[in-house]
CSV table of C-alpha atoms in Angstrom, one decimal:
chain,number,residue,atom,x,y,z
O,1,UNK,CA,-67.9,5.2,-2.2
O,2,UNK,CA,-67.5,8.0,0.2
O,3,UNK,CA,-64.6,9.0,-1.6
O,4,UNK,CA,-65.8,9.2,-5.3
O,5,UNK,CA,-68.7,11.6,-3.5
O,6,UNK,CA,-66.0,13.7,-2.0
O,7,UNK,CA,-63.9,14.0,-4.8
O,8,UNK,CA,-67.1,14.7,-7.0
O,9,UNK,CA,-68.3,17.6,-5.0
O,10,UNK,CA,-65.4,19.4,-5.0
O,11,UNK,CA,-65.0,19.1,-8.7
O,12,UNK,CA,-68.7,20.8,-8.9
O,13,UNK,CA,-67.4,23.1,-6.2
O,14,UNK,CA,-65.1,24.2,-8.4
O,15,UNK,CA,-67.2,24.0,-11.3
O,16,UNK,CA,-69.9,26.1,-9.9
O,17,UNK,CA,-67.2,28.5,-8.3
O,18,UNK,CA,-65.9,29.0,-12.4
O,19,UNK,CA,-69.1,29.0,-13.4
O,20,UNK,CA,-70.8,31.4,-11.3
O,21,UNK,CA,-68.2,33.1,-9.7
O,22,UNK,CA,-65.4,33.5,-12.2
O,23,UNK,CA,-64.4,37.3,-11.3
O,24,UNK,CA,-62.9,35.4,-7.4
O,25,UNK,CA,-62.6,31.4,-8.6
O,26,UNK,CA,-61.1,31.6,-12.1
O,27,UNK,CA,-60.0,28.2,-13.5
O,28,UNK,CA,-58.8,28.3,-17.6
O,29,UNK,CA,-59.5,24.9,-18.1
O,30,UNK,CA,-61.0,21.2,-17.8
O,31,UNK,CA,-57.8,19.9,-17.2
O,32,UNK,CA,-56.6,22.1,-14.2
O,33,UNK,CA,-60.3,21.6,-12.9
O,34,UNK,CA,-59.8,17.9,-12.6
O,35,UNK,CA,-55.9,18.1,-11.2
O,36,UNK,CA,-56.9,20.8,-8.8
O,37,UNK,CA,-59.8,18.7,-7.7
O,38,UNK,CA,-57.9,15.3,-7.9
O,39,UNK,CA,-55.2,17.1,-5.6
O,40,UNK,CA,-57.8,18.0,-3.1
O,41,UNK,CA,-58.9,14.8,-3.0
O,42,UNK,CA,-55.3,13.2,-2.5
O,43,UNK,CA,-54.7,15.8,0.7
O,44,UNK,CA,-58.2,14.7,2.1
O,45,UNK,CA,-57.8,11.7,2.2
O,46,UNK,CA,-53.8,11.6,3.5
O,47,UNK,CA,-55.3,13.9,6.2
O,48,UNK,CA,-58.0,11.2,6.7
O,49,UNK,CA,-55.5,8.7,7.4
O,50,UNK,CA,-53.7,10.6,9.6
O,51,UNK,CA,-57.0,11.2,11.9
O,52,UNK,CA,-57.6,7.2,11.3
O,53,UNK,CA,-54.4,7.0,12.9
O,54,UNK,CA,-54.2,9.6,15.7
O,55,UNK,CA,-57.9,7.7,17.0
O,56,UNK,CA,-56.4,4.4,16.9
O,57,UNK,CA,-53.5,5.5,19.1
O,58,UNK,CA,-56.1,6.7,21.9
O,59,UNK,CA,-55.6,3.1,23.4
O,60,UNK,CA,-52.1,3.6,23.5
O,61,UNK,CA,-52.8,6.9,24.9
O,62,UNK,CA,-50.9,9.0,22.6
O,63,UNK,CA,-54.3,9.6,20.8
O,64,UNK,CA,-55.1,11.6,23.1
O,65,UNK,CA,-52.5,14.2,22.5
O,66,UNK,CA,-52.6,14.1,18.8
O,67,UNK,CA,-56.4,14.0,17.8
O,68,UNK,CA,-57.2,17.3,19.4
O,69,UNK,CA,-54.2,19.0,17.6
O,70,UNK,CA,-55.7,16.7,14.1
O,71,UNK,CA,-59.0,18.7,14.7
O,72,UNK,CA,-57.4,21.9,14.8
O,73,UNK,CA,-55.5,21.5,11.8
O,74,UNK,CA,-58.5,20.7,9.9
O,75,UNK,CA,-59.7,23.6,10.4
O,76,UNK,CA,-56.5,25.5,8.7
O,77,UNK,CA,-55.9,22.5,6.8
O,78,UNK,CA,-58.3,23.7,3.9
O,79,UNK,CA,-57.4,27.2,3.1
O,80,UNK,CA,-53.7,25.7,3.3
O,81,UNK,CA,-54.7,23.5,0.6
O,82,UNK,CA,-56.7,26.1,-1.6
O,83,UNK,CA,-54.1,28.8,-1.2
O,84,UNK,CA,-51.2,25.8,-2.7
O,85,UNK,CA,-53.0,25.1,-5.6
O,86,UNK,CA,-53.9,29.0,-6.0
O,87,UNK,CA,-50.0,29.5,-6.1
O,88,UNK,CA,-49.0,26.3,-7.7
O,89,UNK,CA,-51.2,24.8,-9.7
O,90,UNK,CA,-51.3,27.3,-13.7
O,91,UNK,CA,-54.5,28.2,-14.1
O,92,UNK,CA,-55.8,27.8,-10.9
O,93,UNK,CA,-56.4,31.6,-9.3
O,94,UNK,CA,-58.7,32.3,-6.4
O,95,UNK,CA,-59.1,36.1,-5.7
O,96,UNK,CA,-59.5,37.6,-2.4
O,97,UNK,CA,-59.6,36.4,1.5
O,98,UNK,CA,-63.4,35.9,1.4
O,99,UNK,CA,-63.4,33.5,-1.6
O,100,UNK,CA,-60.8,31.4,1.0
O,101,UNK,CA,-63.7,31.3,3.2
O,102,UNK,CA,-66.8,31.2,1.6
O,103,UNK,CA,-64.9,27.9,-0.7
O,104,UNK,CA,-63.6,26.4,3.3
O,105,UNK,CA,-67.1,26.8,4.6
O,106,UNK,CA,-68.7,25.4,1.4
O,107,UNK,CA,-66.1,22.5,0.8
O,108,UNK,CA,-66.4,21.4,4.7
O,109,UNK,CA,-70.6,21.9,4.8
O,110,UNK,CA,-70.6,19.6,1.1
O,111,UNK,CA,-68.2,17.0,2.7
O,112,UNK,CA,-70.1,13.6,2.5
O,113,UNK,CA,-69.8,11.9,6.1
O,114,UNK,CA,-70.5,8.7,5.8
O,115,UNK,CA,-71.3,6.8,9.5
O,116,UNK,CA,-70.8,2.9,9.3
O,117,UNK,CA,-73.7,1.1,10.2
O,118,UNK,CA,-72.8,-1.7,13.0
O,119,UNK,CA,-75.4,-4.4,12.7
């Protein structure tokens, strides 16, 4: 469920960034909307795997080595991502460093975290 929500709020992200901000998020149509959001989605959630992984290794004690260096990375990870699909994805154009930063800062505050209730 977590990750329906996640993919949905970046595609109103996006939306709203079209929408609202065309002149820095320009995005021609509803087909590169939904592949640029579906690709979000797919890095997410490999990156999510890869923190799922580093934590598990902590009791190995390699964990501790790489989840720090995980952490960091998230924080470059998204701009990495927006600036691919800016230069890869047709149709796709973001416009200036700010919009990379005001879209990171929104993407990362919208994020639905989802804690798992132990009972």
């Amino acid at each position: 469920m977590r990750n329906i929500l996640n993919f949905l709020v970046t595609l109103l992200v996006f939306w709203i960034g079209n929408e609202y901000f065309n002149p820095y998020l320009s995005i021609t149509d509803t087909k590169t909307l939904l592949i640029a959001s579906l690709l979000m989605f797919i890095i997410s959630l490999l990156f999510s795997l890869a923190m799922v992984m580093s934590v598990m290794l902590i009791t190995v004690g390699i964990g501790c080595l790489t989840t720090p260096a995980l952490m960091m990375a998230s924080i470059v990870l998204t701009p990495i991502k927006l600036w691919l699909l800016d230069k890869y994805l047709y149709g796709f154009e973001i416009h200036g460093l700010w919009t990379y930063v005001i879209l990171t800062l929104v993407l990362s505050l919208f994020t639905v975290k989802v804690k798992e209730r132990h009972d």
